[in-house]
Coordinates of C-alpha atoms in Angstrom, one line a residue:
Chain A
M6 CA 0.0 0.0 0.0
S7 CA 1.5 3.4 -1.0
A8 CA 2.0 6.2 1.5
T9 CA -0.3 8.4 -0.6
F10 CA -3.1 5.9 -0.5
I11 CA -2.7 5.6 3.3
G12 CA -2.8 9.4 3.4
L13 CA -6.1 9.6 1.4
A14 CA -7.6 6.8 3.5
G15 CA -6.5 8.6 6.6
M16 CA -8.2 11.8 5.5
G17 CA -11.4 9.9 4.7
V18 CA -11.4 8.4 8.2
L19 CA -10.7 11.9 9.7
V20 CA -13.8 13.4 8.0
L21 CA -15.9 10.5 9.2
L22 CA -14.6 10.8 12.8
I23 CA -15.2 14.5 12.8
L24 CA -18.7 14.1 11.5
A25 CA -19.3 11.4 14.1
R26 CA -18.8 14.1 16.8
I27 CA -15.3 13.0 17.9
P28 CA -13.5 16.1 19.2
V29 CA -11.5 17.6 16.4
G30 CA -8.1 17.5 18.2
V31 CA -8.6 13.8 19.1
A32 CA -9.6 12.8 15.6
L33 CA -6.5 14.6 14.2
G34 CA -4.2 13.0 16.8
L35 CA -5.5 9.5 16.5
V36 CA -5.6 9.5 12.6
G37 CA -2.1 11.1 12.6
F38 CA -0.7 8.4 15.0
V39 CA -2.2 5.4 13.3
G40 CA -1.4 6.7 9.8
Y41 CA 2.2 7.6 10.8
A42 CA 2.6 4.1 12.3
A43 CA 1.2 2.5 9.1
I44 CA 3.9 4.2 7.1
E45 CA 6.9 4.4 9.5
G46 CA 6.1 1.6 12.1
W47 CA 4.8 1.8 15.6
A48 CA 8.2 2.4 17.3
K49 CA 8.8 5.6 15.3
A50 CA 5.2 6.7 15.8
Q51 CA 5.6 6.3 19.6
V52 CA 8.7 8.4 19.6
V53 CA 6.9 11.2 17.7
F54 CA 3.8 11.0 19.8
G55 CA 5.8 11.2 23.0
S56 CA 8.0 14.2 22.0
V57 CA 5.2 16.4 20.7
P58 CA 3.6 17.6 24.1
L59 CA 6.8 19.1 25.6
E60 CA 8.1 20.4 22.3
L61 CA 4.8 22.3 21.8
A62 CA 3.9 23.2 25.3
S63 CA 7.3 24.8 26.0
A64 CA 7.6 26.6 22.6
Y65 CA 8.3 30.3 23.4
T66 CA 6.3 31.4 20.3
L67 CA 3.2 29.8 21.8
S68 CA 3.4 32.1 24.8
V69 CA 1.5 34.8 23.0
L70 CA -1.6 32.6 23.0
P71 CA -2.4 32.6 26.7
L72 CA -1.2 36.2 27.2
F73 CA -3.3 37.8 24.4
T74 CA -6.2 35.5 25.5
L75 CA -5.9 36.9 29.0
M76 CA -5.9 40.4 27.7
G77 CA -9.2 39.7 25.9
A78 CA -10.7 38.0 29.0
L79 CA -9.8 40.8 31.3
A80 CA -11.0 43.5 28.8
T81 CA -14.3 41.6 28.5
M82 CA -14.7 41.3 32.3
A83 CA -13.7 45.0 32.8
G84 CA -16.7 46.0 30.7
L85 CA -14.7 48.1 28.3
S86 CA -17.3 47.2 25.5
G87 CA -20.0 49.5 27.0
D88 CA -17.8 52.6 26.8
L89 CA -16.7 51.7 23.3
F90 CA -20.3 51.3 22.2
R91 CA -21.3 54.7 23.6
A92 CA -18.2 56.4 22.1
S93 CA -18.8 54.8 18.7
N94 CA -22.5 55.8 18.9
A95 CA -21.5 59.4 19.5
L96 CA -19.3 59.3 16.5
F97 CA -22.1 58.0 14.1
A98 CA -25.0 60.0 15.7
G99 CA -27.1 61.8 13.2
T100 CA -26.7 59.1 10.5
R101 CA -29.6 56.7 9.9
G102 CA -28.6 53.3 11.2
S103 CA -26.2 54.9 13.7
L104 CA -26.8 52.4 16.4
A105 CA -26.0 49.5 14.1
M106 CA -22.9 51.3 12.8
A107 CA -21.9 52.0 16.4
A108 CA -22.2 48.3 17.2
I109 CA -19.8 47.5 14.3
G110 CA -17.4 50.3 15.1
A111 CA -17.3 49.3 18.8
S112 CA -16.8 45.6 17.8
A113 CA -13.8 46.7 15.7
A114 CA -12.4 48.7 18.6
F115 CA -13.1 45.8 21.1
G116 CA -11.4 43.4 18.6
A117 CA -8.3 45.5 19.0
V118 CA -8.0 44.3 22.6
C119 CA -9.8 40.9 22.3
G120 CA -8.8 38.1 19.9
S121 CA -12.0 36.2 20.0
S122 CA -15.0 36.6 17.7
V123 CA -17.4 34.9 20.0
A124 CA -16.4 37.0 23.0
T125 CA -16.8 40.2 20.9
A126 CA -20.2 39.2 19.6
A127 CA -21.3 38.1 23.1
T128 CA -20.3 41.3 24.9
M129 CA -21.4 43.6 22.1
G130 CA -24.7 41.8 21.8
R131 CA -25.5 42.2 25.5
I132 CA -25.0 46.0 25.2
S133 CA -26.1 47.1 21.7
I134 CA -29.0 44.8 20.9
P135 CA -31.3 46.1 23.7
E136 CA -30.4 49.7 22.6
M137 CA -31.2 49.0 19.0
L138 CA -34.5 47.2 19.8
R139 CA -35.5 50.1 22.1
G140 CA -34.7 52.5 19.3
G141 CA -37.2 50.7 17.0
Y142 CA -34.6 48.9 14.9
S143 CA -35.6 45.8 13.0
P144 CA -34.4 42.6 14.9
A145 CA -32.9 41.4 11.7
L146 CA -30.6 44.4 11.4
A147 CA -29.7 44.4 15.1
A148 CA -28.7 40.7 15.0
G149 CA -27.0 41.0 11.7
A150 CA -24.9 44.0 12.7
V151 CA -23.7 42.4 15.9
A152 CA -23.0 39.0 14.3
A153 CA -21.0 40.6 11.5
G154 CA -19.3 43.1 13.8
G155 CA -18.3 40.2 16.1
T156 CA -16.3 38.6 13.3
L157 CA -13.9 41.6 13.4
G158 CA -12.6 40.2 16.7
I159 CA -10.6 37.5 14.9
L160 CA -9.3 39.7 12.1
I161 CA -8.2 42.9 13.9
P162 CA -5.1 42.0 15.9
P163 CA -4.7 40.3 18.4
S164 CA -6.4 37.3 16.7
L165 CA -6.7 33.8 18.2
I166 CA -7.0 32.2 14.8
L167 CA -4.0 34.0 13.4
M168 CA -2.0 33.0 16.5
I169 CA -2.9 29.3 15.8
Y170 CA -2.2 29.7 12.1
A171 CA 1.2 31.2 13.0
I172 CA 2.1 28.1 15.0
I173 CA 0.8 25.6 12.4
A174 CA 2.2 27.4 9.4
Q175 CA 5.4 28.5 11.2
Q176 CA 5.0 32.1 10.3
P177 CA 5.9 35.2 12.4
V178 CA 2.8 36.1 14.4
I179 CA 3.6 39.8 14.4
K180 CA 3.7 39.9 10.6
L181 CA 0.4 38.2 10.5
F182 CA -1.1 40.7 12.9
A183 CA 0.3 43.6 10.8
A184 CA -1.1 42.0 7.7
A185 CA -4.6 41.7 9.1
L186 CA -4.9 45.2 10.3
V187 CA -5.7 47.0 7.0
P188 CA -8.1 44.3 5.8
G189 CA -9.7 44.5 9.3
L190 CA -10.3 48.2 8.9
V191 CA -11.5 47.8 5.3
L192 CA -14.0 45.1 6.4
T193 CA -15.2 47.4 9.2
A194 CA -15.9 50.1 6.6
L195 CA -17.7 47.6 4.4
Y196 CA -19.9 46.4 7.2
I197 CA -20.8 50.1 8.1
L198 CA -21.5 50.7 4.4
T199 CA -23.8 47.7 4.4
V200 CA -25.8 49.3 7.2
F201 CA -25.8 52.6 5.4
I202 CA -27.2 51.1 2.2
W203 CA -29.7 48.9 4.0
A204 CA -31.0 51.9 6.1
R205 CA -31.2 54.0 2.9
L206 CA -33.2 51.4 0.9
R207 CA -35.5 50.5 3.8
P208 CA -35.6 53.5 6.3
E209 CA -38.2 51.7 8.5
V210 CA -35.5 49.2 9.7
A211 CA -33.5 52.0 11.4
P212 CA -35.5 55.0 12.7
A213 CA -33.5 58.2 13.1
I214 CA -32.1 58.9 16.5
P215 CA -31.4 62.4 18.0
T216 CA -27.9 63.7 17.4
E217 CA -25.3 64.1 20.2
S218 CA -23.8 67.5 20.8
R219 CA -20.2 68.1 19.7
G220 CA -19.1 68.4 23.3
G221 CA -20.9 65.2 24.2
T222 CA -19.2 63.4 21.3
L223 CA -15.8 64.6 22.4
R224 CA -16.5 63.6 26.0
M225 CA -17.5 60.1 24.9
L226 CA -14.4 59.7 22.7
A227 CA -12.2 60.9 25.6
G228 CA -13.7 58.3 27.8
V229 CA -12.2 55.5 25.7
S230 CA -8.8 57.1 25.2
D231 CA -7.3 54.6 27.7
V232 CA -8.5 51.6 25.6
A233 CA -6.9 53.3 22.5
A234 CA -3.7 53.9 24.5
L235 CA -3.6 50.2 25.5
F236 CA -3.9 49.1 21.9
L237 CA -1.3 51.7 20.7
V238 CA 1.2 50.8 23.4
T239 CA 0.8 47.0 22.8
F240 CA 1.1 47.0 19.1
G241 CA 3.0 50.2 18.6
G242 CA 5.6 48.7 21.0
I243 CA 6.1 45.8 18.6
Y244 CA 6.2 48.1 15.6
F245 CA 8.8 50.4 17.1
G246 CA 10.9 47.5 18.4
W247 CA 10.3 48.1 22.1
F248 CA 8.9 44.6 22.8
S249 CA 8.9 41.1 21.3
P250 CA 5.4 39.7 20.6
T251 CA 5.4 37.8 23.9
E252 CA 6.4 40.9 25.8
A253 CA 3.7 42.9 24.0
A254 CA 1.1 40.3 24.9
A255 CA 2.2 40.5 28.6
V256 CA 2.1 44.3 28.4
G257 CA -1.4 44.1 26.9
A258 CA -2.7 41.6 29.6
F259 CA -1.1 43.7 32.4
G260 CA -2.5 46.9 30.8
A261 CA -6.1 45.4 30.6
L262 CA -5.7 44.4 34.3
L263 CA -4.6 47.9 35.3
L264 CA -7.4 49.5 33.2
G265 CA -10.1 47.3 34.9
L266 CA -8.7 48.1 38.3
W267 CA -8.5 51.8 37.5
R268 CA -12.1 51.9 36.3
R269 CA -13.1 49.9 39.4
S270 CA -14.8 47.4 37.1
L271 CA -12.7 44.3 37.9
T272 CA -13.5 42.5 41.1
R273 CA -11.1 39.9 42.7
A274 CA -13.5 37.1 41.5
A275 CA -13.5 38.5 38.0
I276 CA -9.7 38.6 37.9
L277 CA -9.5 35.0 39.1
S278 CA -12.1 34.0 36.6
G279 CA -10.2 35.7 33.8
F280 CA -7.0 33.8 34.7
T281 CA -8.6 30.4 35.2
E282 CA -10.7 30.7 32.0
T283 CA -7.6 31.6 30.0
A284 CA -5.8 28.6 31.4
R285 CA -8.6 26.3 30.3
I286 CA -8.8 27.9 26.8
T287 CA -5.0 27.5 26.5
A288 CA -5.2 23.8 27.6
N289 CA -8.0 23.1 25.2
I290 CA -6.2 24.7 22.2
V291 CA -2.8 23.2 23.1
L292 CA -4.4 19.7 23.1
I293 CA -5.9 20.4 19.6
I294 CA -2.5 21.8 18.4
I295 CA -0.8 18.6 19.7
G296 CA -3.3 16.5 17.6
S297 CA -2.8 18.7 14.6
T298 CA 1.0 18.6 14.8
I299 CA 0.9 14.8 14.9
F300 CA -1.5 14.8 12.0
S301 CA 0.8 17.2 10.0
Y302 CA 3.8 14.8 10.6
F303 CA 1.6 12.1 9.1
V304 CA 0.7 14.3 6.1
V305 CA 4.3 15.1 5.4
Q306 CA 5.1 11.3 5.3
T307 CA 2.3 10.7 2.8
A308 CA 3.6 13.2 0.3
I309 CA 0.0 14.1 -0.5
A310 CA 0.7 17.8 -0.7
Q311 CA 3.6 17.3 -3.1
N312 CA 1.5 15.0 -5.3
A313 CA -1.4 17.5 -5.2
V314 CA 1.0 20.2 -6.4
L315 CA 2.3 17.9 -9.2
W316 CA -1.2 17.0 -10.2
I317 CA -2.4 20.6 -10.4
K318 CA 0.7 21.6 -12.4
A319 CA -0.1 18.8 -14.8
T320 CA -3.7 20.0 -15.3
G321 CA -2.4 23.4 -16.1
M322 CA -4.8 25.1 -13.8
P323 CA -3.9 28.8 -13.2
P324 CA -3.0 29.8 -9.6
L325 CA -6.1 32.0 -9.4
A326 CA -8.4 29.1 -10.2
V327 CA -6.7 27.0 -7.5
M328 CA -7.2 29.8 -5.0
L329 CA -10.9 30.2 -6.0
L330 CA -11.4 26.4 -5.6
L331 CA -9.8 26.6 -2.1
I332 CA -12.0 29.5 -1.1
I333 CA -15.2 27.7 -2.3
F334 CA -14.0 24.6 -0.4
Y335 CA -13.4 26.7 2.8
I336 CA -16.8 28.4 2.6
F337 CA -18.4 24.9 2.2
L338 CA -16.3 23.6 5.1
G339 CA -17.5 26.5 7.3
C340 CA -21.0 25.0 7.1
F341 CA -19.9 22.2 9.3
L342 CA -16.6 23.0 11.0
E343 CA -15.7 25.7 13.5
G344 CA -12.9 28.1 12.7
I345 CA -10.0 26.7 14.7
G346 CA -10.9 23.2 13.5
M347 CA -10.9 24.4 9.9
V348 CA -7.4 25.9 10.3
L349 CA -5.9 22.9 12.0
V350 CA -7.3 20.3 9.7
T351 CA -6.6 22.0 6.4
V352 CA -3.4 24.1 6.8
P353 CA -1.0 21.1 6.9
V354 CA -2.5 19.8 3.6
F355 CA -3.2 23.0 1.7
L356 CA -0.3 25.4 2.7
P357 CA 2.3 23.7 0.4
L358 CA -0.2 23.9 -2.4
V359 CA -0.8 27.6 -1.8
I360 CA 3.0 28.3 -1.6
A361 CA 3.7 26.3 -4.8
N362 CA 1.1 28.4 -6.6
G363 CA 3.0 31.5 -5.7
Y364 CA 0.9 32.9 -2.9
D365 CA 2.5 34.3 0.3
P366 CA 1.7 32.3 3.5
I367 CA 1.1 35.6 5.3
W368 CA -1.4 36.7 2.7
F369 CA -3.1 33.2 2.8
G370 CA -3.4 33.4 6.6
V371 CA -5.4 36.6 6.4
L372 CA -7.5 35.2 3.6
L373 CA -8.1 32.1 5.7
V374 CA -9.4 34.3 8.6
I375 CA -11.8 36.0 6.3
V376 CA -13.3 32.7 5.1
V377 CA -13.5 31.6 8.7
E378 CA -15.4 34.8 9.4
I379 CA -17.9 33.9 6.8
G380 CA -18.4 30.5 8.5
L381 CA -19.0 32.3 11.8
I382 CA -22.1 34.1 10.4
H383 CA -23.5 31.7 7.8
P384 CA -25.8 28.8 8.7
P385 CA -26.0 26.1 9.8
V386 CA -23.0 26.5 12.2
G387 CA -22.8 30.3 12.4
M388 CA -21.3 30.3 15.9
N389 CA -21.9 34.1 16.3
L390 CA -25.6 33.6 15.6
F391 CA -25.9 31.1 18.4
V392 CA -24.1 33.4 20.8
I393 CA -26.5 36.3 19.9
R394 CA -29.5 33.9 20.2
A395 CA -28.4 33.2 23.8
Q396 CA -28.1 37.0 24.5
A397 CA -31.3 38.0 22.8
P398 CA -33.8 35.1 22.8
E399 CA -36.6 37.5 21.7
I400 CA -35.0 37.6 18.2
S401 CA -36.1 34.6 16.1
L402 CA -33.5 32.5 14.3
R403 CA -35.2 33.4 11.0
D404 CA -34.6 37.1 11.6
M405 CA -31.0 36.3 12.5
Y406 CA -30.4 34.4 9.2
L407 CA -32.2 37.2 7.2
G408 CA -30.2 39.8 9.1
V409 CA -26.7 38.4 8.3
L410 CA -27.4 37.8 4.6
P411 CA -26.6 41.4 3.5
F412 CA -23.5 41.4 5.6
L413 CA -22.1 38.3 3.9
A414 CA -21.5 40.5 0.8
A415 CA -18.8 42.5 2.7
P416 CA -16.3 39.6 3.4
L417 CA -16.9 38.3 -0.2
L418 CA -16.1 41.7 -1.6
L419 CA -13.0 41.9 0.7
I420 CA -11.8 38.6 -0.7
I421 CA -12.1 40.0 -4.3
L422 CA -10.1 43.0 -3.1
L423 CA -7.4 40.9 -1.6
L424 CA -7.1 38.8 -4.8
T425 CA -7.0 41.9 -6.9
F426 CA -4.8 44.0 -4.6
P427 CA -2.6 41.7 -2.5
G428 CA -0.8 44.9 -1.3
L429 CA -3.7 45.5 1.1
V430 CA -2.3 42.6 3.1
M431 CA 1.4 42.7 2.4
W432 CA 2.0 46.5 2.6
L433 CA 2.2 46.8 6.4
P434 CA 4.3 43.6 7.2
A435 CA 6.8 44.7 4.6
K436 CA 7.4 47.8 6.7
L437 CA 8.3 45.8 9.8
Chain B
M16 CA -21.1 24.0 44.2
T17 CA -19.7 24.6 47.8
P18 CA -16.3 23.2 48.7
R19 CA -18.1 20.8 51.1
S20 CA -20.2 19.2 48.4
M21 CA -17.4 19.2 45.8
S22 CA -16.2 15.7 44.9
F23 CA -12.5 14.9 45.2
G24 CA -12.2 14.7 41.4
T25 CA -13.7 18.2 41.0
F26 CA -11.5 19.6 43.8
L27 CA -8.4 18.1 42.1
T28 CA -9.1 19.3 38.6
R29 CA -10.0 22.8 39.8
S30 CA -6.9 22.9 42.0
L31 CA -4.8 22.1 39.0
T32 CA -6.5 24.9 37.0
L33 CA -5.8 27.3 39.8
L34 CA -2.1 26.3 39.7
A35 CA -2.2 26.9 35.9
A36 CA -3.6 30.4 36.6
V37 CA -0.8 31.0 39.1
A38 CA 1.7 30.0 36.4
L39 CA 0.0 32.4 34.0
A40 CA 0.3 35.2 36.5
I41 CA 4.0 34.5 37.0
M42 CA 4.4 34.6 33.2
V43 CA 2.7 38.0 33.0
F44 CA 4.5 39.6 36.0
W45 CA 7.9 38.2 35.2
T46 CA 7.8 39.4 31.6
I47 CA 6.6 42.9 32.8
A48 CA 9.4 43.1 35.4
D49 CA 11.9 42.1 32.7
V50 CA 10.6 44.8 30.3
V51 CA 10.5 47.5 32.9
L52 CA 14.0 46.7 34.3
R53 CA 15.5 46.5 30.8
A54 CA 13.9 49.8 29.8
I55 CA 14.7 51.8 33.0
L56 CA 17.9 50.2 34.4
K57 CA 19.2 48.5 31.3
W58 CA 19.2 45.4 33.5
P59 CA 17.2 42.5 32.0
L60 CA 16.2 39.6 34.2
H61 CA 18.3 36.5 33.6
G62 CA 16.5 33.5 32.2
S63 CA 13.2 35.2 31.3
V64 CA 12.7 33.1 28.2
A65 CA 13.2 29.9 30.1
I66 CA 10.9 31.0 32.8
V67 CA 8.1 31.9 30.3
E68 CA 8.6 28.5 28.6
T69 CA 8.4 26.7 31.9
A70 CA 5.3 28.6 33.0
L71 CA 3.8 27.9 29.6
V72 CA 4.0 24.1 30.1
L73 CA 2.1 24.5 33.4
V74 CA -0.5 26.9 31.9
A75 CA -1.0 24.7 28.8
L76 CA -1.4 21.3 30.5
L77 CA -2.5 21.7 34.1
A78 CA -6.0 22.9 33.2
L79 CA -6.5 20.0 30.8
A80 CA -8.4 17.7 33.2
D81 CA -10.8 20.6 34.1
C82 CA -11.4 21.2 30.4
L83 CA -12.2 17.5 29.8
A84 CA -14.5 17.4 32.8
R85 CA -16.4 20.4 31.5
D86 CA -16.6 18.9 28.0
E87 CA -15.2 22.0 26.3
Q88 CA -13.5 20.4 23.3
I89 CA -14.4 21.6 19.8
K90 CA -16.6 19.1 17.9
V91 CA -19.1 19.1 15.1
D92 CA -22.6 19.0 16.7
V93 CA -24.7 20.5 13.9
F94 CA -26.4 17.1 13.3
D95 CA -27.4 16.5 16.9
H96 CA -31.0 17.4 16.4
M97 CA -31.3 15.2 13.3
I98 CA -30.5 11.9 15.1
S99 CA -32.3 9.9 17.8
P100 CA -31.3 10.4 21.4
R101 CA -30.0 6.9 21.5
A102 CA -27.7 7.5 18.6
L103 CA -26.6 10.8 20.1
F104 CA -25.8 9.0 23.4
S105 CA -23.7 6.5 21.5
L106 CA -21.8 9.2 19.6
K107 CA -21.1 11.2 22.7
L108 CA -19.8 8.0 24.4
L109 CA -17.7 7.2 21.4
G110 CA -16.2 10.8 21.7
D111 CA -15.4 10.3 25.3
I112 CA -13.8 6.9 24.7
S113 CA -11.7 8.2 21.8
M114 CA -10.6 11.1 24.0
L115 CA -9.6 8.5 26.6
V116 CA -7.6 6.5 24.1
F117 CA -5.8 9.6 22.9
V118 CA -4.9 10.9 26.3
L119 CA -3.9 7.4 27.4
L120 CA -1.6 7.0 24.3
L121 CA 0.0 10.4 25.1
A122 CA 0.5 9.4 28.7
M123 CA 2.1 6.0 27.8
T124 CA 4.4 7.3 25.0
M125 CA 5.7 10.0 27.4
V126 CA 7.1 7.5 29.9
Q127 CA 10.3 6.8 27.8
P128 CA 11.1 10.6 27.4
I129 CA 10.7 11.0 31.2
V130 CA 13.1 8.1 31.9
D131 CA 15.6 9.5 29.4
A132 CA 15.5 13.0 30.8
W133 CA 16.0 11.6 34.3
R134 CA 18.9 9.4 33.2
F135 CA 20.7 12.1 31.4
W136 CA 19.6 14.9 33.8
D137 CA 18.7 17.3 31.0
I138 CA 18.0 20.8 32.3
K139 CA 16.6 24.0 30.7
P140 CA 19.3 26.4 29.5
D141 CA 19.6 29.5 31.8
I142 CA 17.6 28.1 34.7
P143 CA 18.2 24.9 36.6
V144 CA 14.8 23.3 35.9
P145 CA 15.2 19.6 35.1
I146 CA 13.3 18.6 31.9
F147 CA 12.0 15.4 33.6
A148 CA 10.2 17.6 36.1
L149 CA 8.4 19.4 33.3
L150 CA 7.6 16.1 31.6
G151 CA 6.4 14.8 35.0
V152 CA 3.9 17.7 35.3
I153 CA 2.6 16.9 31.8
E154 CA 2.3 13.2 32.8
V155 CA 0.5 14.0 36.1
S156 CA -1.9 16.2 34.2
L157 CA -2.5 13.4 31.6
I158 CA -3.0 10.8 34.3
V159 CA -5.6 13.0 36.1
S160 CA -7.3 13.5 32.8
V161 CA -7.5 9.7 32.3
F162 CA -9.2 9.4 35.6
V163 CA -11.6 12.2 34.8
L164 CA -12.5 10.6 31.5
V165 CA -13.0 7.1 33.0
G166 CA -15.2 8.6 35.7
K167 CA -17.2 10.4 33.0
I168 CA -17.7 7.3 30.9
V169 CA -18.7 5.1 33.9
R170 CA -21.1 7.8 35.1
S171 CA -22.8 8.1 31.8
L172 CA -23.2 4.3 31.4
R173 CA -24.6 4.1 34.9
V174 CA -27.1 6.9 34.2
R175 CA -28.0 5.1 30.9
A176 CA -28.6 1.9 32.9
G177 CA -30.8 3.8 35.4
I178 CA -28.5 3.2 38.3
L179 CA -27.7 6.9 38.8
A180 CA -29.9 10.0 38.4
P181 CA -28.9 12.3 35.5
S182 CA -27.0 15.5 36.5
G183 CA -27.2 17.0 33.0
D184 CA -23.4 16.6 32.4
E185 CA -23.4 13.1 31.0
P186 CA -23.9 12.3 27.3

């Protein structure tokens, strides 16, 4: 039996196990172990299996994961999202659809201190949806804006998915963060534009709200200057060479802690909860990364990626067609698989193919996050929709699905922009 | 749950998570101290990288058993409402059993690296932390995880058989 055949059989089994509700990390690890053993023998497989946990768990590059996660957890518990929403609302006041735009703007700002999409959607949903419903907004627009805005949490740095991609694809995390910043801002603008067009075409979905005075707007914006300062110090510090990524993550976590204490919004119980929750999230992700690493060792032995590259070269398919096929595949995969799972299962197989077709792995990482974002808001998985459903049970699932549909145009348009102008992604990392 | 009513298993897993949280705090404060001392006094702390790496092992693996007890792993559950409760129970049980096999395999294959690290007395560069101690922490965490998973599987089978009242946590 050839190694490639074993590889293909292993991937088939992997899909079956994942669909059979086996935890993604376990499915990856078990298939990787058995597959590796089938090619290289049990003795070698045991050596690989035994060396992976320490090799990964003590990798200095992985330390950004718990530290940035802690920054997000403390920022969430400190209630920074409420002030961000009010400041963002003051900025858009006077425009029809201002509350929905504020929810998106505040989500982008919150994404700058929190790397999780679900956490961003949950905190923003709790604050902005009741405001929008009180203001007479349609439930579909309210849910759609928060679900879409929540996805910005994983694109605007720090991003949990990008940190995991950096580990799996062995790319510098700081270049990935820099690469995602401009597309994150463009996507924020596209989401706001979606609200603007929707409210123009159907004014009844977003009744006009009284305008804030100039003084009030400035006061609201000044109220979140500390959050802006935290983001600037954390990421500006890396850009100016003051800190390494790990040090910046520690500064960010420590800054979020100080901010919460200074605003008197962090209790001792909340701090403890932030630390223990981060430890559990880290343990969970590290176990999945262990499984994925074992799986990627197996994939390397099968030579599937090299064969796929040769096969595609033989068909004469242009690189753009390959990339479009990958994007369609990822959007389809997003119907069933959660974002982290998508990255861990597919990157070891597809990355060599992407590189062989002349695409930069940093650029691909950002593109991958955008297709993961689409998966976060399109049915049937649409994790953000479920989070909002828990926050606002009065909004029907039908309204939620209808509400996110117009927002799906924004990431699709962004993908077209990235394919047409790769410089949108590559410009900032080139300056580092 | 009050500490009095907490089972020994829950107490153990939560204590390990608390230790992981302490390691995380050390990681944050040590790094901050290093940054501040380097910036102000031009006097960086010796062995910062090794300390962060050591703390990371504790953060990454001590909370594992708690995670497994809370069933927080990522899985595809979109088809749950399309299958019968019996089939769903079987799939959840299969998930727990495969997790047990995976963790057990990890625990077993790590014995040899621990023995080797002990025999050759490998230590981390910069700080005198023996590698076998770090591997030992991972092994302890994996062994506790094995017990958590066995307990979970036994409990769900007993609930299924009607011997125990459901608590809502079992498959």
